[in-house]
XYZ file of C-alpha atoms in Angstrom:
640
model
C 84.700 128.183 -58.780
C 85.137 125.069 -56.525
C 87.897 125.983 -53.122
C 90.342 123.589 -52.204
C 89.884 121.878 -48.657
C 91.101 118.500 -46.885
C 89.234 115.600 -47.916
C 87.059 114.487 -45.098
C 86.590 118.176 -43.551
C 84.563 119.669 -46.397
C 81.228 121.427 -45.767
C 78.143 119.798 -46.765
C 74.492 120.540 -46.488
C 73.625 116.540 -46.040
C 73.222 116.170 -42.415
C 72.659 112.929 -40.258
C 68.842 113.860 -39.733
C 68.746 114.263 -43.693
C 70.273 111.135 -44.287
C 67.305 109.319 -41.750
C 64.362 111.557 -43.124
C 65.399 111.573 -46.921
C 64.032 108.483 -48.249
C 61.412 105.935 -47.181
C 61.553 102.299 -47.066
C 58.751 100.782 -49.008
C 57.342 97.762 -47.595
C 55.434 96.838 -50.397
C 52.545 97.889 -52.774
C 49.571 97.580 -53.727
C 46.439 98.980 -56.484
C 43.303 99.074 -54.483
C 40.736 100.412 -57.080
C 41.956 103.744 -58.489
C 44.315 103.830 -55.517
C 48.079 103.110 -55.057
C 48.704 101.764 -50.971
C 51.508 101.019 -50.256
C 53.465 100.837 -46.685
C 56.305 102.664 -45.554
C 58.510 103.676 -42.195
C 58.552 106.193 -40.462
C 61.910 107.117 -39.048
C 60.815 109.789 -36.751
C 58.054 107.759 -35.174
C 60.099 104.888 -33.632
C 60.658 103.327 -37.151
C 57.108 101.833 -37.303
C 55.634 100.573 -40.461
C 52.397 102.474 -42.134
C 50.297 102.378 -44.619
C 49.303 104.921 -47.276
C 47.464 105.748 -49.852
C 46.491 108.086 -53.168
C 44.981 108.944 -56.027
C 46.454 110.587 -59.055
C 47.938 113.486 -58.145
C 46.356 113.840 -54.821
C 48.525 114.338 -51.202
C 48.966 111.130 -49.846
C 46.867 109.785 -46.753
C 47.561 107.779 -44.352
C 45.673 104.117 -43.376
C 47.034 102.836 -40.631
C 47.781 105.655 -37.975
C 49.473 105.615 -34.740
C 50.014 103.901 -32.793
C 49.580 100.295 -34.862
C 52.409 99.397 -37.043
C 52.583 96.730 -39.422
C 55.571 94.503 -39.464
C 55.799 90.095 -38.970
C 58.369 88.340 -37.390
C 58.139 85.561 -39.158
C 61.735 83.981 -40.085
C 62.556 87.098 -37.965
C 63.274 89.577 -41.181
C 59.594 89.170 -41.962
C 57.939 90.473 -45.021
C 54.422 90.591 -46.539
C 52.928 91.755 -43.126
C 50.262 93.551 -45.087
C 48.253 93.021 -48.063
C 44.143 94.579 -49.073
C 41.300 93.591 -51.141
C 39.989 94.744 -53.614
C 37.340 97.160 -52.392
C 40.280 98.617 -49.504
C 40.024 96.833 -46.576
C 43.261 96.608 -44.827
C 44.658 93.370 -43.593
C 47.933 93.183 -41.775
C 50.356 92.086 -38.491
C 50.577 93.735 -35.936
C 54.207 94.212 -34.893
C 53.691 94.262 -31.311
C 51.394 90.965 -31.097
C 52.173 89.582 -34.488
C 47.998 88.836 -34.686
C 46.141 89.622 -37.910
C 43.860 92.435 -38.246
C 41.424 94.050 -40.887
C 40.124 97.713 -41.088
C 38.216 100.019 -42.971
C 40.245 103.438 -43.318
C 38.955 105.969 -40.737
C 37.787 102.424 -38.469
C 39.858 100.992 -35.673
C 41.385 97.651 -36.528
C 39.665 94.352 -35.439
C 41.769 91.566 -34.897
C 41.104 88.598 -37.148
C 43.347 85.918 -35.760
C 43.258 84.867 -31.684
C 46.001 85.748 -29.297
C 48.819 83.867 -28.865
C 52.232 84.318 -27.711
C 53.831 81.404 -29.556
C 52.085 82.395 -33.007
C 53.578 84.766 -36.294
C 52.162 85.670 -39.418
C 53.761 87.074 -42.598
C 53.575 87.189 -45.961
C 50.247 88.048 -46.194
C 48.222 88.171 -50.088
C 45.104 89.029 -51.088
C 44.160 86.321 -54.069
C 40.996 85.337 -55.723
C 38.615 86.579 -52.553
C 41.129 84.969 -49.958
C 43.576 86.037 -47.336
C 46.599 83.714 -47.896
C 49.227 83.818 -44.872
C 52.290 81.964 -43.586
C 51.616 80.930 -39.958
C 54.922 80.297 -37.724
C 54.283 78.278 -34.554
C 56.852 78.535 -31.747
C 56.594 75.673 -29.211
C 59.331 73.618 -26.765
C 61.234 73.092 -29.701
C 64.071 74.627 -31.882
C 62.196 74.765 -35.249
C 58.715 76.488 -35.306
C 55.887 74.701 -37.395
C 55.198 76.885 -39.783
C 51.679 76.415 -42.683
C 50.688 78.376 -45.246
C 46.976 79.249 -44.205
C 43.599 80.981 -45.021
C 42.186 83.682 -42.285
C 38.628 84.145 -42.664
C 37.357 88.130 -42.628
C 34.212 87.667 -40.578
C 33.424 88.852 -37.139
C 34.403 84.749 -35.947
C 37.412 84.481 -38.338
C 38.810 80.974 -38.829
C 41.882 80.189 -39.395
C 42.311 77.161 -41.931
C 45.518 75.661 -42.625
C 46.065 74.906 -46.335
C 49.328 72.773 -45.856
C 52.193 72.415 -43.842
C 54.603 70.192 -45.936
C 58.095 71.308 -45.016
C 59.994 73.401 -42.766
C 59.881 76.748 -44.519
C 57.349 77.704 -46.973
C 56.749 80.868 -48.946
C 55.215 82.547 -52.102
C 51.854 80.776 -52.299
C 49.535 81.346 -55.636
C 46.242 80.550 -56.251
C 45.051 79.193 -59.572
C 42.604 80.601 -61.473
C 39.734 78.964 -60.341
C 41.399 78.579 -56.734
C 41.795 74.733 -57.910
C 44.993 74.475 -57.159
C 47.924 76.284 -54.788
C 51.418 76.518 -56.171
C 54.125 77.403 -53.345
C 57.721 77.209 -52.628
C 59.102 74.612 -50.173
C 62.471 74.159 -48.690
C 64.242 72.342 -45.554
C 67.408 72.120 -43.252
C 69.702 72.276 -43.845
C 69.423 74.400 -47.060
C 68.551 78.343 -47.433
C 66.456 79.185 -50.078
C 69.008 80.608 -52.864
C 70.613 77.067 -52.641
C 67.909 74.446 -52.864
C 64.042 74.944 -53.093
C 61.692 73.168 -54.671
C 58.333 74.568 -56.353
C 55.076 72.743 -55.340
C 51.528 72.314 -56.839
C 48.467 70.820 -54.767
C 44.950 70.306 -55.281
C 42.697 72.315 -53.398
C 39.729 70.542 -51.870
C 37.054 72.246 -49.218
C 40.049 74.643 -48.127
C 42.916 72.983 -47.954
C 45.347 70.857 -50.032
C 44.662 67.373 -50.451
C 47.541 65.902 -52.245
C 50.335 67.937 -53.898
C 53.572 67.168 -56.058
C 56.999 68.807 -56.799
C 57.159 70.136 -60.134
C 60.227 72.123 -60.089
C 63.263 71.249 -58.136
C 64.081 68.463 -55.990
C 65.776 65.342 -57.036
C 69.451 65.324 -57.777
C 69.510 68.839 -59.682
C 70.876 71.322 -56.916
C 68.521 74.512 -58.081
C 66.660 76.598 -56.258
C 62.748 77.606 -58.056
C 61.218 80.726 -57.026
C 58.167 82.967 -57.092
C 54.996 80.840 -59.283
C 52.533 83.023 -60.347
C 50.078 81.190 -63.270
C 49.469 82.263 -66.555
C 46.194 79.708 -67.046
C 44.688 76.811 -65.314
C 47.463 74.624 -66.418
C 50.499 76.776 -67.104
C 53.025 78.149 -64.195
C 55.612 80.640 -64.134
C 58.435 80.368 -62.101
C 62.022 81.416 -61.899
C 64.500 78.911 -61.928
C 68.130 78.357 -62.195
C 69.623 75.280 -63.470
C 71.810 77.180 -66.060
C 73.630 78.997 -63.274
C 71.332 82.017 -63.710
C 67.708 82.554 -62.485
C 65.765 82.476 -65.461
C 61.930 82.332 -66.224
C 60.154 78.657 -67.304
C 56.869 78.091 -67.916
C 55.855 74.428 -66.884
C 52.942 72.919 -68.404
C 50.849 70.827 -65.852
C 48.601 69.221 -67.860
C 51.703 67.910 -70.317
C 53.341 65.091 -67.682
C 55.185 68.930 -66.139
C 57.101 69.874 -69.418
C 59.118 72.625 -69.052
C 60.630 75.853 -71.379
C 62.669 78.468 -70.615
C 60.943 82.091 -71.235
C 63.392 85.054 -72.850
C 67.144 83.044 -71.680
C 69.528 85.608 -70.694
C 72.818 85.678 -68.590
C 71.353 88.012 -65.977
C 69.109 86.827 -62.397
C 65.590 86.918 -62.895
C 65.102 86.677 -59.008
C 67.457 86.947 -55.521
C 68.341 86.079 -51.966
C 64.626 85.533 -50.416
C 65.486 87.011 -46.788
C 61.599 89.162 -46.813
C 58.539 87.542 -48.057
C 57.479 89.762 -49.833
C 60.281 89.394 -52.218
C 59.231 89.664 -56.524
C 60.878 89.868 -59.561
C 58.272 88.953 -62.142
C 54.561 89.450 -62.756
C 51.922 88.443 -65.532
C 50.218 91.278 -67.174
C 47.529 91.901 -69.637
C 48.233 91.230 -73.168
C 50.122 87.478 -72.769
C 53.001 89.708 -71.312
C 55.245 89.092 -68.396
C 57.548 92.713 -66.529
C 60.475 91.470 -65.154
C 63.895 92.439 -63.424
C 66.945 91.303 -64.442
C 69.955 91.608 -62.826
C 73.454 91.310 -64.031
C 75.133 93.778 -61.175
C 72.887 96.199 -62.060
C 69.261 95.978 -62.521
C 66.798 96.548 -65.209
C 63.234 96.359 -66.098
C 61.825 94.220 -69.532
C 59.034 93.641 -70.927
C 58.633 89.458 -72.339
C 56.259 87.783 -74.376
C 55.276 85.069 -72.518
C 53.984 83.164 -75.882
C 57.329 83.801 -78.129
C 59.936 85.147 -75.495
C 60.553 88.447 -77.018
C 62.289 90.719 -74.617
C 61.608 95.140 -74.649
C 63.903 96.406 -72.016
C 62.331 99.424 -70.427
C 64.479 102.438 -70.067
C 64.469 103.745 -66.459
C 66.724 104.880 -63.722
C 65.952 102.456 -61.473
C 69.357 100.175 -61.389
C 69.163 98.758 -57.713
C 66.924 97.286 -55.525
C 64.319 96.815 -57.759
C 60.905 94.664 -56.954
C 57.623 94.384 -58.968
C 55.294 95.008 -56.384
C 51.622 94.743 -57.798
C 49.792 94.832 -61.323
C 46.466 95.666 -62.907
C 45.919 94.999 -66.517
C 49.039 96.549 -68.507
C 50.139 98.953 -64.893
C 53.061 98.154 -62.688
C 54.068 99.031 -59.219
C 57.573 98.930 -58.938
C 59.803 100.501 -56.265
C 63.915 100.573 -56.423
C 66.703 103.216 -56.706
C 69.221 104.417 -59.360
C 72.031 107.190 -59.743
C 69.155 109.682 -60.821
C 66.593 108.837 -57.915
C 66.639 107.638 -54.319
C 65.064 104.613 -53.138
C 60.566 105.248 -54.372
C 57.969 103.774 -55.176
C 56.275 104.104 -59.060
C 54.038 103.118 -61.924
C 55.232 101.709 -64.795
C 52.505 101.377 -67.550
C 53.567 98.768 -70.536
C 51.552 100.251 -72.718
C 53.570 103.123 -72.274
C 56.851 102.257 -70.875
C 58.545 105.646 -71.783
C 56.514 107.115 -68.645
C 57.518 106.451 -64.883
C 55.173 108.160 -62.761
C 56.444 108.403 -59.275
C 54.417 107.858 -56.562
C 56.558 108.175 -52.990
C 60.268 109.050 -52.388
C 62.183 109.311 -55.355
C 63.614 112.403 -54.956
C 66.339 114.077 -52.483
C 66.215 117.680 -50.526
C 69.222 118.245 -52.211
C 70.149 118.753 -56.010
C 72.043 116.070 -57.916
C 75.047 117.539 -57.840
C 75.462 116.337 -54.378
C 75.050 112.786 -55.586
C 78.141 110.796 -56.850
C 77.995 109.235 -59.592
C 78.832 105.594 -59.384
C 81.525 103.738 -61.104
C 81.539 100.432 -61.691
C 84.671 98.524 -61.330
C 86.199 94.723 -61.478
C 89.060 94.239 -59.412
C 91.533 90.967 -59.495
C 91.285 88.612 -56.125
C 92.515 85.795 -55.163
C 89.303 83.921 -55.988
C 88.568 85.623 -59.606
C 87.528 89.077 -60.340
C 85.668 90.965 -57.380
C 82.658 93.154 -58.329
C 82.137 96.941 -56.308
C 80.601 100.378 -57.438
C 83.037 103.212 -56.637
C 81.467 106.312 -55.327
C 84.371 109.447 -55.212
C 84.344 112.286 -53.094
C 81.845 115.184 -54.861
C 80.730 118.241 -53.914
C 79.820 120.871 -56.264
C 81.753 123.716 -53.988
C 85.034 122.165 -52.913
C 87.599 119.679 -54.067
C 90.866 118.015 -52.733
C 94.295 119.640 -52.888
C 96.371 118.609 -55.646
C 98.947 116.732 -53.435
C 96.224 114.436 -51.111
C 94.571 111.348 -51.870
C 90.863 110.854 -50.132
C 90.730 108.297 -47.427
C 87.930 106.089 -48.668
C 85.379 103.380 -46.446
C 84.479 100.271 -47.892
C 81.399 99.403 -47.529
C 80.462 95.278 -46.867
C 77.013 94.381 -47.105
C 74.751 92.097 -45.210
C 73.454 88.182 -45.752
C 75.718 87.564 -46.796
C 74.179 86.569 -49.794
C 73.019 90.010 -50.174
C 74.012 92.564 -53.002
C 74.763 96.086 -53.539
C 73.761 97.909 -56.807
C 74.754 101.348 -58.768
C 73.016 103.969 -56.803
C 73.688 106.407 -54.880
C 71.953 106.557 -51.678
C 71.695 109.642 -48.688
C 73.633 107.048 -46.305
C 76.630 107.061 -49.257
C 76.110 111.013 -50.052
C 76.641 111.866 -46.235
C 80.172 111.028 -46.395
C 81.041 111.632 -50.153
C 79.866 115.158 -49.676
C 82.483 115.359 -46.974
C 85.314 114.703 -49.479
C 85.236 110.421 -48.014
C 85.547 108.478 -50.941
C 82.664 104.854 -50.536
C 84.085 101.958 -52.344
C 80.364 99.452 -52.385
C 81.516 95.529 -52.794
C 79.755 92.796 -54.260
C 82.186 90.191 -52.653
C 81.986 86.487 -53.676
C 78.786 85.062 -52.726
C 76.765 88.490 -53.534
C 73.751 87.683 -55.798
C 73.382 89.134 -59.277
C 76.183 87.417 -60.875
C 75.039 83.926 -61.046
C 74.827 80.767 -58.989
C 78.782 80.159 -59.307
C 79.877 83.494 -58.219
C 77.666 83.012 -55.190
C 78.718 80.089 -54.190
C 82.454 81.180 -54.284
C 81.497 81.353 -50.309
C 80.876 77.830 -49.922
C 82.844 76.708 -47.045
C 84.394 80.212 -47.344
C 83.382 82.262 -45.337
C 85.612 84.672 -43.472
C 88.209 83.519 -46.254
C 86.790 84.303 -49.934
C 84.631 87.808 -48.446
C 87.704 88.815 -46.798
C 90.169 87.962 -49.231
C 87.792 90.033 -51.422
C 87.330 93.492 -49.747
C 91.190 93.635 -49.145
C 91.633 93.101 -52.934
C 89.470 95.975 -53.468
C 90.719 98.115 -50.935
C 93.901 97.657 -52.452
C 93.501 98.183 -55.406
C 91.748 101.115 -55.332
C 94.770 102.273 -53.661
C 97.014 100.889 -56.628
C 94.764 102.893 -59.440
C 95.136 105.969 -57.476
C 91.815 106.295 -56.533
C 92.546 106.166 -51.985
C 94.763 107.158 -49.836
C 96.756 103.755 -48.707
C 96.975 104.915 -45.033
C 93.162 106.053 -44.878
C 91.207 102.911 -45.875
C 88.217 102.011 -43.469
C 85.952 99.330 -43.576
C 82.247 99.030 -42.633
C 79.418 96.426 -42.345
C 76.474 95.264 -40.480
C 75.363 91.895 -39.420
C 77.352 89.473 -41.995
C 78.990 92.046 -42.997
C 80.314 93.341 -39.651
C 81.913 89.779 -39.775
C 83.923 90.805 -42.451
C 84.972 93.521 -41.438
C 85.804 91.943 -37.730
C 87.675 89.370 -39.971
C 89.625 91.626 -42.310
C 90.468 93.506 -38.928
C 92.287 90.631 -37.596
C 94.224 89.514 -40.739
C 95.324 92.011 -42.401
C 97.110 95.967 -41.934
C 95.234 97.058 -44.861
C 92.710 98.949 -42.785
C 92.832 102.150 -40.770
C 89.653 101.798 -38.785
C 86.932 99.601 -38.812
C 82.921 99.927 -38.149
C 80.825 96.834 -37.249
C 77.521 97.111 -36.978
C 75.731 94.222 -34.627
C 78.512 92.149 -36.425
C 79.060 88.514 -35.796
C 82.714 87.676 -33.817
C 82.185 83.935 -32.972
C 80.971 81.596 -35.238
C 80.119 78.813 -32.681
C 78.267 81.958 -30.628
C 76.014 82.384 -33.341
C 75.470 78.464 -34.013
C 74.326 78.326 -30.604
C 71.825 81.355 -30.384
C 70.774 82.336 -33.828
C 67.134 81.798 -34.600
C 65.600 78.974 -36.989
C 65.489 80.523 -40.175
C 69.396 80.727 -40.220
C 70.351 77.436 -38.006
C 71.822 75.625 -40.337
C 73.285 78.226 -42.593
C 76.521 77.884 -41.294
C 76.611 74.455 -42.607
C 77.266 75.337 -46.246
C 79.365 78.697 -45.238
C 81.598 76.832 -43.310
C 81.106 73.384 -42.220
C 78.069 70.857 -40.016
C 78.998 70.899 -36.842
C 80.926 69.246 -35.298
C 82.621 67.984 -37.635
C 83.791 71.543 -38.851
C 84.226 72.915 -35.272
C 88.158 73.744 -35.938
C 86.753 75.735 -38.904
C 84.343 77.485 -36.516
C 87.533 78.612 -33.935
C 90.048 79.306 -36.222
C 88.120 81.775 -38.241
C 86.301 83.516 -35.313
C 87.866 86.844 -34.791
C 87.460 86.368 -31.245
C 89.924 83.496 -30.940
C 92.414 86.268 -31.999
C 91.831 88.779 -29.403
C 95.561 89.715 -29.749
C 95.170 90.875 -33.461
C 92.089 93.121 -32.523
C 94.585 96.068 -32.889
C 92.487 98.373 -35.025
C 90.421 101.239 -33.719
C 86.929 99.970 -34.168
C 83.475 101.480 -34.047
C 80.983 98.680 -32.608
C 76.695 99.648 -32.510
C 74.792 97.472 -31.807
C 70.724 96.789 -31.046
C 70.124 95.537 -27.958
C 67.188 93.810 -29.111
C 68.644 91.705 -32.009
C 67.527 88.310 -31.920
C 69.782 87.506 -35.031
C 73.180 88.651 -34.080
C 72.565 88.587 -29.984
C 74.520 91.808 -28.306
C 76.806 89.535 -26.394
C 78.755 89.294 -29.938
C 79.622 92.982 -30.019
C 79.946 93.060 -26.208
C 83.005 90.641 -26.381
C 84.394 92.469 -29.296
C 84.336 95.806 -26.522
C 86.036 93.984 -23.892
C 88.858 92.265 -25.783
C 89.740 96.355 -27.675
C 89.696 97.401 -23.903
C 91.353 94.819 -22.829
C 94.477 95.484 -25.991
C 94.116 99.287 -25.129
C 93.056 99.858 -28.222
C 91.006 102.809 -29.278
C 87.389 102.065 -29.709
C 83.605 103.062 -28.991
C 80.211 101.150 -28.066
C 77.290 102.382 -28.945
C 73.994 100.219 -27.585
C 69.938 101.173 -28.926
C 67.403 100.392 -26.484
C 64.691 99.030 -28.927
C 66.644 98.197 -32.435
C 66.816 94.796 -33.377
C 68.983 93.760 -36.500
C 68.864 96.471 -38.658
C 68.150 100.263 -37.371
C 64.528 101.934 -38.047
C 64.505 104.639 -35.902
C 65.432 108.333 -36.688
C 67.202 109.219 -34.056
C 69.556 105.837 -33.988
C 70.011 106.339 -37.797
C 71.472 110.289 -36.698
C 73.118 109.359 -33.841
C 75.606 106.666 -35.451
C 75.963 109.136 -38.435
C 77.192 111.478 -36.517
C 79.009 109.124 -34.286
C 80.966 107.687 -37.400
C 81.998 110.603 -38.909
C 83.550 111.383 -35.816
C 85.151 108.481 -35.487
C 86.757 108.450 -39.049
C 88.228 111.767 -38.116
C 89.648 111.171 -35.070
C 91.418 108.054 -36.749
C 92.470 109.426 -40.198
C 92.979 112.643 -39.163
C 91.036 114.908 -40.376
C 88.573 117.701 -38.722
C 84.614 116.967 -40.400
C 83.137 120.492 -40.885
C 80.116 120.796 -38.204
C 80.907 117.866 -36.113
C 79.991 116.547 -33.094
C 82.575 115.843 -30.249
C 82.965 112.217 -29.984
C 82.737 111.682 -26.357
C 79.131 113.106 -27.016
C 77.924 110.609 -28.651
């Protein structure tokens, strides 16, 4: 029989060093002969990136040990910094020197491209007998040159660019054949979920000769993603002129006729902040394994030939990339309600059969794991999407007469998304009786181009407008406590939360993580890949410079009134630390309650273990000490 306690002061088994060792982040996948590698970090060692393998059923071993790690800084978030071939050589960046190297497992790395402190790779693939990379050249300038290239694999590796036709480019294929190179192009001042185009070139001695668009560009505003071919003459790629990212199969050879493949009113594709990024592959049998995401995401199986669609019944619902495939096998990594964050093998020949490879399971039974809910609240701007995620724990529950305090939590991008599952980071404070309301404000992804671009000129008005909508009415249905609401977000979403902060009482405490205050701060210092992003979110500069101040939460120092948890990386290139650092001195300068917590080492986004337990712990705390309750087993504050 379950014992009645105070919401936030229950005891729970989930503890902050759990939470950072429970599951791994999967930094792609690959088959390598009977083999799955794939790479993963490692919290406990500094958050660096391996690489593993195995076989069947075999323990896991590990490729790349200490200390190398792979990760590119390419675009900053990176992505694709390691790839193999065929017979299991390892190729990938270095995160420390951002060079190229190849090795043999049990051999020491050799680098295969020359130092340089100006130079990035990233997205690295193995195709056709070829290392395919994108190169990112930093000179005197604000925009880097970046090329798609080939890196030779001899003992004098060359490094051959294969085109360099636009500012950004990503997702290169190679034609069967290697005739051909299909890749996705786009320029300031557009990101790549607004306007791309896909591009097809003829390959000649090692490099492209002449290429042409042959999706996107022109007057339709879509944005093409992720070719892969399906014959000499026939391309696959995701596009999205009916408001949703769909599949199309263009037909070279046919003056570039295009179909759509399996229609449906759900995103075949997503936000392409990593590299690495894919929602689709071709596999054996004319057949194409997809996600599609409406909210939630799901796997299906299409006929490429007559469009027929199997959906595949699995728990993964969130998160969900197709990593790799070899004749009718999938690797596929994701989350769900049933399974934290893994890595697996879906065979389409047998699609009734997930065979997990890493992760994928908790330390702790399921009946620590809320279940979540999803719900469609009214805003101001249409409905608002969020998964609710209620207190639950399998030995206590609330006392009749009290309503949880509940923390909203505001994702990143912010053209990001959230989906139904529940991870460690969300169990931590459920199991504590803390209710986690997850919101897919306008301009999320999954939902369609329209609901995306709700944020147009919006932001710090439609995303705020949004969570407050949500926070209150989850208050209205009973679900929170109206005087215990908190709000918490990192990077864009520490924005919102700054924002909703400032103009509005609806929030108890707040928790920004390396979360942007001034708008024309983070014009001014944020790195290429973003520079113009601000453009379509709220204006060019100038010309939008009002805009800019009147939004900023620091040209409201006097409403920074709520206690507020700042943490920050004092590494971050994105979101530089002087953002958070003026969002500490105005709090102390209103005498307002509030802590600043700065990681030597973390950029934008925490790796390491001991970061990951330390603001855990830290916001907890924090919580308690504003909404007034006592967390079984925590730490003293002023510790932290």
């Amino acid at each position: 029989m379950s014992s009645a306690s105070p919401y936030g002061s229950w005891p729970s088994p989930l503890s902050a060093a759990d939470v950072a060792a429970s599951s791994p982040r999967i930094e792609g996948a690959r088959f390598v002969g009977d083999e799955v590698w794939w790479g993963e970090t490692v919290p406990h060692e500094g958050g660096r990136t391996t690489v593993r393998r195995r076989e069947g059923d075999a323990p896991a071993a590990e490729v790349l040990p200490m200390p190398w790690s792979a990760r590119s800084r390419v675009h900053e978030y990176g992505g694709g910094a390691w790839t193999a071939t065929d017979d299991g050589t390892l190729l990938f960046v270095e995160k420390s020197d951002q060079r190229i190297y190849a090795m043999r497992p049990g051999d020491a790395p050799r680098a295969l491209t020359p130092p340089a402190d100006d130079t990035r790779y990233g997205g690295l693939t193995w195709q056709q007998g070829t290392l395919i990379a994108v190169q990112e050249v930093h000179g005197d300038g604000p925009v880097p040159r970046r090329a798609l290239v080939s890196v030779g694999l001899g003992e004098t590796s060359r490094v051959t660019e294969l085109v360099a036709d636009s500012v950004f480019l990503a997702q290169p294929a190679l034609s069967p054949g290697a005739t051909h190179l299909a890749w996705v192009a786009w320029d300031h001042p557009h990101m790549p979920w607004d306007r791309t185009e896909v591009r097809v070139g003829r390959l000649e001695e090692g490099t492209v000769i002449e290429w042409t668009t042959v999706v996107g560009g022109g007057a339709a505003e879509t944005a093409p993603l992720q070719p892969a071919w399906l014959g000499p003459d026939d391309l696959l790629v995701v596009d999205d002129p009916t408001g949703r990212w769909n599949l199309w199969r263009v037909h070279l050879s046919a003056d570039l006729a295009r179909r759509p493949v399996a229609p449906a009113d759900a995103d075949t594709g997503g936000a392409l902040w990593g590299l690495g990024l894919r929602w689709h592959t071709p596999i054996s049998g004319g057949r194409i394994v997809a996600v599609r995401t409406d909210g939630a995401d799901e796997i299906a199986i299409v006929d490429a030939a007559t469009g027929a669609v199997a959906p595949v019944s699995t728990p993964l619902t969130s998160d969900v990339n197709i990593e790799d495939a070899s004749g009718s096998r999938v690797l596929v990594t994701g989350s769900g309600a049933e399974v934290s964050a893994g890595l697996w093998v879906l065979d389409a020949d047998r699609p009734d059969v997930l065979v997990e490879v890493a992760g994928g399971r908790a330390p702790w039974g399921r009946e620590w794991m809320p279940r979540p809910q999803s719900e469609r609240y009214d805003g101001p701007h249409g409905v608002v999407h969020a998964f609710r995620y209620p207190p639950t724990n399998p030995d206590v529950v609330g006392p009749d007469d009290e309503r949880p305090p509940y923390i909203l939590f505001v994702h990143g991008g912010p053209t990001g998304k959230v989906g139904p599952a529940a991870s460690a980071r969300i169990a931590y404070f459920t199991s504590r009786g803390i209710g986690v309301l997850d919101v897919n404000y306008g301009g999320s992804t999954g939902y369609g181009r329209a609901y995306r671009e709700r944020l147009r000129g919006q932001w710090g008005v439609v995303d705020v407008d949004d969570v407050i909508a949500v926070a209150r009415g989850a208050a209205a249905a009973g679900h929170a406590d109206p005087a215990r609401l908190a709000i918490a977000g990192g990077s864009a979403g520490g924005w919102t939360v700054l924002c909703a902060v400032t103009r509005s009482d609806v929030f108890a405490a707040g928790i920004s993580r390396y979360g942007v205050a001034d708008l024309r701060r983070l014009a001014a210092d944020t790195h290429d890949f973003e520079a113009r992003y601000l453009d379509s979110m709220v204006g060019p500069l100038p010309e939008a410079e009002h805009r800019y101040i009147e939004r900023s939460p620091l040209s409201r120092l006097e409403s920074l009134q709520t206690p507020m948890l700042l943490e920050q990386g004092l590494d971050d290139l994105v979101v530089p630390p002087s953002q958070s650092e003026a969002v500490r001195d105005a709090l102390a300068a209103n005498g307002v309650a509030h802590r600043y917590l700065a990681f030597e080492g973390e950029g934008h986004g925490f790796r390491r273990a001991d970061t990951v337990v330390q603001t855990l712990e830290a916001e907890i705390a924090f919580l308690g000490s504003i909404l007034g309750f006592t967390p079984a087993g925590s730490v003293d504050l002023a510790s932290v």
